[in-house]
Short mmCIF file of C-alpha atoms and ligand atoms in Angstrom, two decimals:
data_model
loop_
_atom_site.label_atom_id
_atom_site.label_comp_id
_atom_site.label_asym_id
_atom_site.label_seq_id
_atom_site.Cartn_x
_atom_site.Cartn_y
_atom_site.Cartn_z
CA UNK A 1 13.68 47.90 -55.83
CA UNK A 2 10.54 48.55 -57.92
CA UNK A 3 7.68 49.94 -55.85
CA UNK A 4 4.18 50.75 -57.08
CA UNK A 5 2.29 53.39 -55.09
CA UNK A 6 -1.52 53.42 -55.23
CA UNK A 7 -3.84 56.14 -53.96
CA UNK A 8 -7.48 55.21 -54.37
CA UNK A 9 -10.58 57.37 -54.22
CA UNK A 10 -14.22 56.45 -54.80
CA UNK A 11 -13.94 56.67 -58.61
CA UNK A 12 -10.21 57.09 -59.11
CA UNK A 13 -6.89 55.33 -58.66
CA UNK A 14 -3.66 57.32 -58.82
CA UNK A 15 -0.53 55.25 -59.40
CA UNK A 16 3.20 55.84 -59.56
CA UNK A 17 5.90 53.27 -60.26
CA UNK A 18 9.32 53.95 -58.74
CA UNK A 19 12.74 52.46 -59.07
CA UNK A 20 14.00 53.01 -55.53
CA UNK A 21 17.59 51.89 -56.16
CA UNK A 22 19.69 54.89 -55.03
CA UNK A 23 17.93 58.13 -55.97
CA UNK A 24 14.20 57.38 -56.39
CA UNK A 25 13.25 57.47 -60.07
CA UNK A 26 9.69 57.64 -61.41
CA UNK A 27 9.39 54.99 -64.14
CA UNK A 28 5.75 55.71 -64.94
CA UNK A 29 2.73 57.34 -63.38
CA UNK A 30 -0.90 58.00 -64.13
CA UNK A 31 -4.49 58.06 -63.05
CA UNK A 32 -7.54 55.88 -63.62
CA UNK A 33 -10.66 58.00 -63.38
CA UNK A 34 -14.42 57.52 -63.63
CA UNK A 35 -14.22 53.98 -62.22
CA UNK A 36 -17.72 52.50 -62.10
CA UNK A 37 -18.96 55.17 -64.53
CA UNK A 38 -17.15 54.62 -67.83
CA UNK A 39 -13.38 54.81 -67.43
CA UNK A 40 -10.34 56.79 -68.49
CA UNK A 41 -6.74 55.96 -67.68
CA UNK A 42 -3.63 58.02 -68.25
CA UNK A 43 -0.05 56.82 -68.38
CA UNK A 44 2.90 59.19 -68.35
CA UNK A 45 6.37 57.90 -69.20
CA UNK A 46 9.37 60.21 -69.66
CA UNK A 47 7.05 63.22 -69.75
CA UNK A 48 4.87 61.75 -72.51
CA UNK A 49 1.21 61.31 -71.56
CA UNK A 50 -1.09 58.73 -73.14
CA UNK A 51 -4.80 58.29 -72.43
CA UNK A 52 -6.84 55.07 -72.70
CA UNK A 53 -10.63 54.92 -72.66
CA UNK A 54 -11.02 51.24 -71.68
CA UNK A 55 -14.13 50.71 -69.52
CA UNK A 56 -13.41 50.44 -65.78
CA UNK A 57 -16.40 48.83 -64.03
CA UNK A 58 -14.45 48.18 -60.81
CA UNK A 59 -11.24 49.13 -59.00
CA UNK A 60 -9.91 45.67 -59.82
CA UNK A 61 -10.51 46.34 -63.53
CA UNK A 62 -8.59 49.61 -63.19
CA UNK A 63 -5.69 47.84 -61.50
CA UNK A 64 -5.71 45.12 -64.14
CA UNK A 65 -5.43 47.78 -66.86
CA UNK A 66 -2.66 49.63 -65.01
CA UNK A 67 -0.67 46.38 -64.75
CA UNK A 68 -1.25 45.67 -68.45
CA UNK A 69 0.01 49.15 -69.39
CA UNK A 70 3.07 48.84 -67.15
CA UNK A 71 4.01 45.43 -68.54
CA UNK A 72 3.27 46.13 -72.22
CA UNK A 73 6.49 44.97 -73.97
CA UNK A 74 6.22 47.91 -76.40
CA UNK A 75 6.80 50.35 -73.54
CA UNK A 76 9.69 48.68 -71.79
CA UNK A 77 8.64 49.78 -68.29
CA UNK A 78 8.36 46.38 -66.58
CA UNK A 79 9.15 43.10 -68.30
CA UNK A 80 6.90 41.19 -65.94
CA UNK A 81 4.79 41.91 -62.86
CA UNK A 82 7.22 39.69 -60.95
CA UNK A 83 9.66 42.60 -61.11
CA UNK A 84 7.48 44.45 -58.60
CA UNK A 85 9.05 44.27 -55.14
CA UNK A 86 6.16 45.84 -53.29
CA UNK A 87 3.09 48.04 -53.33
CA UNK A 88 2.50 51.05 -51.08
CA UNK A 89 -1.08 52.15 -50.44
CA UNK A 90 -2.09 55.55 -49.19
CA UNK A 91 -4.27 54.82 -46.19
CA UNK A 92 -6.00 57.82 -44.69
CA UNK A 93 -6.74 56.79 -41.11
CA UNK A 94 -4.76 54.10 -39.35
CA UNK A 95 -6.81 55.04 -36.29
CA UNK A 96 -6.63 52.74 -33.32
CA UNK A 97 -7.23 49.62 -35.40
CA UNK A 98 -4.01 49.72 -37.34
CA UNK A 99 -1.97 52.28 -35.42
CA UNK A 100 0.69 53.37 -37.87
CA UNK A 101 2.40 52.42 -41.09
CA UNK A 102 2.55 48.68 -41.53
CA UNK A 103 2.78 45.83 -44.01
CA UNK A 104 -0.53 44.11 -44.70
CA UNK A 105 -0.94 40.67 -43.16
CA UNK A 106 -4.04 38.63 -42.34
CA UNK A 107 -4.64 40.44 -39.06
CA UNK A 108 -4.19 43.95 -40.52
CA UNK A 109 -6.45 43.03 -43.44
CA UNK A 110 -9.22 42.11 -40.99
CA UNK A 111 -8.94 45.52 -39.26
CA UNK A 112 -9.38 47.52 -42.48
CA UNK A 113 -13.22 47.51 -42.64
CA UNK A 114 -13.22 49.01 -39.12
CA UNK A 115 -11.60 52.14 -40.58
CA UNK A 116 -14.31 52.83 -43.16
CA UNK A 117 -16.60 54.82 -40.87
CA UNK A 118 -13.80 57.29 -40.18
CA UNK A 119 -12.70 57.94 -43.74
CA UNK A 120 -15.64 56.96 -45.93
CA UNK A 121 -14.16 58.77 -48.93
CA UNK A 122 -10.91 56.83 -48.84
CA UNK A 123 -10.48 53.63 -46.86
CA UNK A 124 -13.19 51.46 -48.54
CA UNK A 125 -11.43 52.08 -51.87
CA UNK A 126 -7.99 51.37 -50.44
CA UNK A 127 -9.44 48.03 -49.35
CA UNK A 128 -10.59 47.32 -52.92
CA UNK A 129 -7.08 48.11 -54.17
CA UNK A 130 -5.43 45.88 -51.59
CA UNK A 131 -7.66 42.97 -52.59
CA UNK A 132 -7.03 43.65 -56.29
CA UNK A 133 -3.26 43.56 -55.65
CA UNK A 134 -3.53 40.30 -53.73
CA UNK A 135 -5.65 38.78 -56.49
CA UNK A 136 -3.50 39.94 -59.41
CA UNK A 137 0.03 40.00 -57.95
CA UNK A 138 -0.24 37.19 -55.38
CA UNK A 139 -0.13 37.31 -51.59
CA UNK A 140 3.69 37.03 -51.56
CA UNK A 141 4.20 40.59 -52.89
CA UNK A 142 4.47 42.84 -49.82
CA UNK A 143 1.86 45.58 -49.54
CA UNK A 144 2.28 48.50 -47.15
CA UNK A 145 -0.34 50.79 -45.66
CA UNK A 146 1.10 54.25 -45.23
CA UNK A 147 -1.25 56.27 -43.07
CA UNK A 148 -2.01 59.99 -43.23
CA UNK A 149 -2.25 59.88 -39.45
CA UNK A 150 1.24 58.47 -38.72
CA UNK A 151 3.24 61.72 -38.81
CA UNK A 152 0.93 63.19 -36.17
CA UNK A 153 1.56 60.39 -33.65
CA UNK A 154 4.05 62.71 -31.91
CA UNK A 155 1.38 65.22 -30.80
CA UNK A 156 1.38 65.84 -27.04
CA UNK A 157 -1.69 64.97 -24.99
CA UNK A 158 -2.70 68.61 -24.60
CA UNK A 159 -3.06 68.78 -28.37
CA UNK A 160 -4.72 65.44 -29.05
CA UNK A 161 -7.14 65.00 -26.13
CA UNK A 162 -10.79 65.69 -26.97
CA UNK A 163 -12.58 66.93 -23.84
CA UNK A 164 -15.53 64.52 -23.97
CA UNK A 165 -16.50 62.19 -21.09
CA UNK A 166 -13.90 59.48 -20.63
CA UNK A 167 -16.27 56.56 -21.25
CA UNK A 168 -17.27 57.92 -24.66
CA UNK A 169 -13.73 58.93 -25.56
CA UNK A 170 -12.41 55.49 -24.73
CA UNK A 171 -15.28 53.52 -26.25
CA UNK A 172 -14.95 55.31 -29.60
CA UNK A 173 -11.24 56.17 -29.45
CA UNK A 174 -12.09 59.83 -29.85
CA UNK A 175 -9.05 62.13 -30.03
CA UNK A 176 -7.21 64.29 -32.53
CA UNK A 177 -5.51 62.08 -35.13
CA UNK A 178 -4.64 64.51 -37.94
CA UNK A 179 -4.34 63.83 -41.67
CA UNK A 180 -2.16 64.64 -44.71
CA UNK A 181 0.78 63.53 -42.55
CA UNK A 182 2.95 62.32 -45.44
CA UNK A 183 2.46 65.68 -47.17
CA UNK A 184 3.22 67.79 -44.09
CA UNK A 185 6.32 65.68 -43.43
CA UNK A 186 7.52 65.85 -47.03
CA UNK A 187 7.26 69.64 -47.34
CA UNK A 188 8.84 70.10 -43.90
CA UNK A 189 11.85 68.08 -45.09
CA UNK A 190 11.99 70.05 -48.35
CA UNK A 191 11.77 73.37 -46.49
CA UNK A 192 14.74 72.36 -44.32
CA UNK A 193 16.71 71.57 -47.49
CA UNK A 194 15.79 74.94 -49.04
CA UNK A 195 16.75 76.71 -45.81
CA UNK A 196 19.95 74.71 -45.63
CA UNK A 197 19.26 73.93 -41.98
CA UNK A 198 18.65 70.65 -40.14
CA UNK A 199 14.94 69.92 -39.71
CA UNK A 200 15.35 69.11 -35.98
CA UNK A 201 16.33 72.75 -35.45
CA UNK A 202 13.27 74.22 -37.15
CA UNK A 203 9.78 75.24 -36.10
CA UNK A 204 7.45 75.22 -39.09
CA UNK A 205 3.80 75.81 -39.92
CA UNK A 206 2.77 73.79 -42.96
CA UNK A 207 -0.47 74.49 -44.83
CA UNK A 208 -1.73 71.63 -47.02
CA UNK A 209 -4.45 73.32 -49.09
CA UNK A 210 -6.00 71.06 -51.70
CA UNK A 211 -9.32 69.20 -52.03
CA UNK A 212 -8.79 68.56 -48.30
CA UNK A 213 -7.04 71.20 -46.21
CA UNK A 214 -5.07 71.04 -42.98
CA UNK A 215 -2.54 73.17 -41.14
CA UNK A 216 0.17 71.62 -38.94
CA UNK A 217 2.51 72.95 -36.26
CA UNK A 218 5.90 71.21 -36.52
CA UNK A 219 8.35 71.62 -33.65
CA UNK A 220 11.89 70.47 -34.35
CA UNK A 221 10.67 68.22 -37.15
CA UNK A 222 7.80 66.63 -35.18
CA UNK A 223 4.09 67.31 -35.54
CA UNK A 224 2.82 68.88 -32.30
CA UNK A 225 -0.63 70.00 -33.44
CA UNK A 226 -2.79 69.87 -36.55
CA UNK A 227 -6.13 71.29 -37.58
CA UNK A 228 -7.99 68.08 -38.49
CA UNK A 229 -9.22 66.22 -35.43
CA UNK A 230 -11.06 62.88 -35.57
CA UNK A 231 -12.02 62.98 -39.23
CA UNK A 232 -11.17 64.74 -42.47
CA UNK A 233 -14.01 67.26 -42.24
CA UNK A 234 -12.65 69.25 -39.30
CA UNK A 235 -10.25 72.21 -39.19
CA UNK A 236 -10.29 74.83 -41.94
CA UNK A 237 -13.30 74.83 -44.27
CA UNK A 238 -12.65 73.08 -47.61
CA UNK A 239 -14.24 72.99 -51.07
CA UNK A 240 -17.29 71.05 -49.86
CA UNK A 241 -16.35 70.10 -46.28
CA UNK A 242 -17.51 72.11 -43.30
CA UNK A 243 -14.34 72.45 -41.19
CA UNK A 244 -14.69 73.34 -37.50
CA UNK A 245 -18.32 73.61 -36.41
CA UNK A 246 -20.03 74.43 -33.12
CA UNK A 247 -21.37 70.96 -32.14
CA UNK A 248 -24.62 72.48 -30.97
CA UNK A 249 -25.45 73.35 -34.57
CA UNK A 250 -25.44 69.65 -35.47
CA UNK A 251 -27.67 68.71 -32.55
CA UNK A 252 -30.03 71.55 -33.42
CA UNK A 253 -30.30 70.61 -37.09
CA UNK A 254 -30.80 66.91 -36.30
CA UNK A 255 -33.57 67.73 -33.86
CA UNK A 256 -35.37 70.44 -35.80
CA UNK A 257 -35.06 68.93 -39.28
CA UNK A 258 -35.80 65.38 -38.08
CA UNK A 259 -32.78 64.43 -40.13
CA UNK A 260 -30.97 61.09 -40.07
CA UNK A 261 -27.29 61.34 -39.02
CA UNK A 262 -26.19 60.00 -42.43
CA UNK A 263 -28.04 62.83 -44.15
CA UNK A 264 -26.34 65.45 -41.99
CA UNK A 265 -22.99 63.74 -42.58
CA UNK A 266 -23.56 64.03 -46.33
CA UNK A 267 -24.26 67.77 -45.92
CA UNK A 268 -21.14 68.28 -43.83
CA UNK A 269 -18.88 66.36 -46.25
CA UNK A 270 -20.36 67.28 -49.63
CA UNK A 271 -22.61 70.32 -49.43
CA UNK A 272 -20.81 72.66 -47.05
CA UNK A 273 -17.51 74.55 -47.09
CA UNK A 274 -16.54 77.12 -49.69
CA UNK A 275 -19.11 75.98 -52.24
CA UNK A 276 -21.90 76.53 -49.71
CA UNK A 277 -20.82 80.15 -49.25
CA UNK A 278 -19.80 80.90 -52.84
CA UNK A 279 -22.68 79.19 -54.63
CA UNK A 280 -20.09 78.05 -57.20
CA UNK A 281 -17.16 75.66 -57.04
CA UNK A 282 -15.98 73.65 -55.19
CA UNK A 283 -12.87 74.01 -57.38
CA UNK A 284 -11.11 77.07 -56.02
CA UNK A 285 -10.26 78.25 -59.53
CA UNK A 286 -13.97 78.66 -60.24
CA UNK A 287 -14.54 80.46 -56.94
CA UNK A 288 -11.58 82.82 -57.53
CA UNK A 289 -12.79 83.55 -61.07
CA UNK A 290 -16.32 84.32 -59.82
CA UNK A 291 -14.89 86.57 -57.09
CA UNK A 292 -12.74 88.41 -59.66
CA UNK A 293 -15.88 88.91 -61.78
CA UNK A 294 -17.58 90.63 -58.85
CA UNK A 295 -19.63 87.77 -57.34
CA UNK A 296 -20.05 88.90 -53.70
CA UNK A 297 -20.74 85.38 -52.36
CA UNK A 298 -17.58 84.09 -54.01
CA UNK A 299 -15.61 86.99 -52.51
CA UNK A 300 -17.01 86.08 -49.07
CA UNK A 301 -15.92 82.46 -49.58
CA UNK A 302 -12.35 83.48 -50.49
CA UNK A 303 -12.15 85.86 -47.53
CA UNK A 304 -13.54 83.29 -45.10
CA UNK A 305 -11.10 80.65 -46.39
CA UNK A 306 -8.06 82.92 -45.99
CA UNK A 307 -9.19 84.18 -42.59
CA UNK A 308 -9.76 80.70 -41.16
CA UNK A 309 -6.31 79.56 -42.32
CA UNK A 310 -4.75 82.73 -40.91
CA UNK A 311 -6.34 81.99 -37.51
CA UNK A 312 -4.68 78.55 -37.46
CA UNK A 313 -1.35 80.13 -38.38
CA UNK A 314 -1.76 82.54 -35.47
CA UNK A 315 -2.67 79.72 -33.10
CA UNK A 316 0.31 77.62 -34.16
CA UNK A 317 2.65 80.60 -34.04
CA UNK A 318 1.67 80.80 -30.36
CA UNK A 319 1.88 77.02 -29.83
CA UNK A 320 5.41 76.98 -31.26
CA UNK A 321 6.49 80.27 -29.65
CA UNK A 322 7.32 81.53 -33.14
CA UNK A 323 8.05 79.83 -36.42
CA UNK A 324 11.11 79.81 -38.68
CA UNK A 325 9.03 79.26 -41.79
CA UNK A 326 5.53 78.85 -43.17
CA UNK A 327 5.02 76.45 -46.06
CA UNK A 328 2.12 76.27 -48.53
CA UNK A 329 1.47 73.08 -50.47
CA UNK A 330 -1.12 70.98 -52.41
CA UNK A 331 -3.27 72.17 -55.34
CA UNK A 332 -4.28 75.52 -53.83
CA UNK A 333 -1.15 76.16 -51.76
CA UNK A 334 1.14 75.47 -54.71
CA UNK A 335 -0.85 77.35 -57.34
CA UNK A 336 -2.83 80.23 -55.88
CA UNK A 337 -0.83 83.41 -55.16
CA UNK A 338 -4.14 85.10 -54.27
CA UNK A 339 -4.94 82.69 -51.43
CA UNK A 340 -1.35 82.80 -50.12
CA UNK A 341 -1.46 86.60 -50.11
CA UNK A 342 -4.90 86.65 -48.47
CA UNK A 343 -3.78 84.25 -45.73
CA UNK A 344 -0.63 86.20 -44.88
CA UNK A 345 -2.07 89.69 -45.19
CA UNK A 346 -1.70 91.71 -41.99
CA UNK A 347 0.72 89.36 -40.24
CA UNK A 348 3.72 91.70 -40.51
CA UNK A 349 3.77 92.24 -36.73
CA UNK A 350 4.60 88.53 -36.41
CA UNK A 351 7.50 89.02 -38.83
CA UNK A 352 5.54 87.33 -41.65
CA UNK A 353 5.96 89.20 -44.94
CA UNK A 354 5.34 88.36 -48.57
CA UNK A 355 7.36 89.36 -51.63
CA UNK A 356 4.59 90.11 -54.13
CA UNK A 357 6.65 89.41 -57.27
CA UNK A 358 8.00 86.13 -55.89
CA UNK A 359 4.52 85.09 -54.79
CA UNK A 360 2.98 85.85 -58.18
CA UNK A 361 5.62 83.97 -60.13
CA UNK A 362 5.67 80.88 -57.90
CA UNK A 363 3.10 78.46 -59.32
CA UNK A 364 3.48 74.71 -59.24
CA UNK A 365 7.17 74.86 -58.31
CA UNK A 366 9.17 75.24 -55.11
CA UNK A 367 10.22 78.74 -54.17
CA UNK A 368 10.68 81.27 -51.44
CA UNK A 369 7.90 83.86 -51.52
CA UNK A 370 9.01 86.08 -48.62
CA UNK A 371 11.63 88.83 -48.92
CA UNK A 372 15.22 87.85 -48.09
CA UNK A 373 16.03 88.63 -44.47
CA UNK A 374 12.39 88.53 -43.25
CA UNK A 375 12.15 87.05 -39.72
CA UNK A 376 9.86 84.24 -40.95
CA UNK A 377 10.61 82.61 -44.32
CA UNK A 378 7.61 81.64 -46.46
CA UNK A 379 7.75 78.92 -49.11
CA UNK A 380 5.47 77.30 -51.65
CA UNK A 381 6.56 73.68 -52.14
CA UNK A 382 4.87 71.04 -54.32
CA UNK A 383 4.02 68.03 -52.21
CA UNK A 384 4.98 64.47 -53.13
CA UNK A 385 2.97 62.06 -51.02
CA UNK A 386 3.66 59.21 -53.46
CA UNK A 387 7.42 59.46 -52.98
CA UNK A 388 6.99 59.43 -49.19
CA UNK A 389 4.78 56.33 -49.48
CA UNK A 390 7.36 54.60 -51.72
CA UNK A 391 10.18 55.36 -49.26
CA UNK A 392 8.14 54.12 -46.32
CA UNK A 393 7.18 50.95 -48.22
CA UNK A 394 10.87 50.21 -48.84
CA UNK A 395 11.67 50.86 -45.16
CA UNK A 396 8.91 48.49 -43.98
CA UNK A 397 9.98 45.74 -46.41
CA UNK A 398 13.62 46.08 -45.37
CA UNK A 399 12.66 45.95 -41.68
CA UNK A 400 10.70 42.77 -42.27
CA UNK A 401 13.61 41.19 -44.17
CA UNK A 402 16.24 42.25 -41.61
P1 LIG B 1 -6.61 66.50 -53.75
O1 LIG B 1 -5.37 65.69 -54.07
O2 LIG B 1 -6.89 66.65 -52.31
O3 LIG B 1 -7.82 66.17 -54.56
P2 LIG B 1 -5.18 68.73 -54.89
O4 LIG B 1 -4.01 68.91 -54.00
O5 LIG B 1 -4.95 68.22 -56.27
O6 LIG B 1 -6.34 67.96 -54.16
O7 LIG B 1 -5.91 70.14 -55.00
C1 LIG B 1 -7.10 70.27 -55.71
C2 LIG B 1 -7.58 71.69 -55.60
O8 LIG B 1 -6.52 72.61 -55.95
C3 LIG B 1 -8.68 71.97 -56.59
O9 LIG B 1 -9.92 71.81 -55.98
C4 LIG B 1 -8.48 73.41 -56.94
O10 LIG B 1 -9.37 74.13 -56.12
C5 LIG B 1 -7.09 73.77 -56.49
N1 LIG B 1 -6.26 74.26 -57.58
C6 LIG B 1 -5.57 73.55 -58.49
N2 LIG B 1 -4.92 74.37 -59.34
C7 LIG B 1 -5.21 75.64 -58.95
C8 LIG B 1 -4.85 76.94 -59.41
N3 LIG B 1 -4.07 77.11 -60.47
N4 LIG B 1 -5.35 78.00 -58.74
C9 LIG B 1 -6.14 77.85 -57.67
N5 LIG B 1 -6.51 76.65 -57.19
C10 LIG B 1 -6.06 75.57 -57.81
#
C-alpha cells in the first residue's frame, strides 16, 4: 500500500511517501517551503537530497509540484499517481467537530472550517491540502485526518475538565484536549521497545520539545494528562508562544491597552515565550548560543524554559505515582543536551539521574541518557509523526474496506 503523508503549515508542506507493505519503507520525502512567497521544494530519495526552486504561489501549486516530482519517470518512485492508495493529513485539533482520526467524507469536510479558530497555524492549511488532493488525485482516493488530539482522548475527567461555568464550557466545548498526540504515542512505543517491556506495564513522562512543546503523563500506555489545554499556546512556554498564563493578565491588558482580542492573540502566539525573555531567537540554538556568550536575558530564557518543564515533570511524577522512564523528543528534546540536563538537574531525590557522557553524545538519535540501574530511565528518542500518520491511514482504510 502506497501512502502519502502531508503536514501543512502556513507557508510549508512536509511530505513523506511510504510503502506500507510489511515493514514501512520511506520511498521519498521532502518539504515545500516559502509557499506564497517564492518557493523551494526538496526531495530526498535513498538519502540523496535534491532542491527545486519552482515558484509556489499556493498550497495547491506545491502539491502539484510534489506529485510531479514523485511521478517523474527518471526517478522511478511512482509510475503514476494512481499507485497512491491513500493520503494521511496531520490535523492538529479534531476538537468536538471531528472527534478523532477519520477518513474525509462530505460531512467531515464541512466540519473542517470550524476547527480553524482553535489551530489557526495549522488547520486552515490542512484544508488547502485536502482540497488540493481532491482536485489533483480525485475524490476516490481515501484521505485520512490524523489528529494531534486523538491520543489524549483517554484522559480522565479530573485531568480534562476546565473549571469554567458549565454554560460557557458546554457552549464552546472548553476542556483540555492536548496536542502532539502522535509524537507522544510514537516515542512511548519506542521507549517500551528500548526497555524491552510491554507498554501497558509502563508509566512514562514524554516531553515533546520543538517549535511547539508539550509534556504528557502516560499511564500503562494511555495518556492521562498533558500540558496543552484548549489550544497550542498553553503549557510550557515555547519559542514564541506564551504557555500557561494567569488569565487575569489577559483581561488586564485588554482593558488597559484598549487592545482587540486578535491583537492580544497575535502577541500570545508570536511575540511571547522564550524570544520575549531572551530578546533573540526563537530558534533555541540562537538562544543557547547567546546564553553561552554571556547574554543574561538569554540565560534567563533557558533557565525559565528548563524550570517550567521540570515543574510539569514533577506534577506528572505525582499524577502517575512515579514513572518508569522520561523521554525527550522533537527538535530540542532530540538535539539539546543542555536543555535535557537543565530540565533534569536536581531531581535525584525522585530517582531521576543523568549520565553526562551519554547525554552529550546523544544528538538526533535514540539513546538512553541515564546511568544503568537508575530508578527512572531517561531516553532521547527522535519522533516520527509521519510514520504514525501513515499507519493510522492504513488502519482507517482497512476498516472502511472490511
Ligand atoms: P516543529 O516541527 O514543531 O517546527 P521541530 O521539532 O523541528 O519543530 O523543532 C524545532 C526547534 O528545535 C527549533 O526551533 C530549534 O529551536 C530546535 N533545535 C533544532 N536543532 C537543535 C539543536 N541542535 N540544538 C538545540 N535546539 C535545536
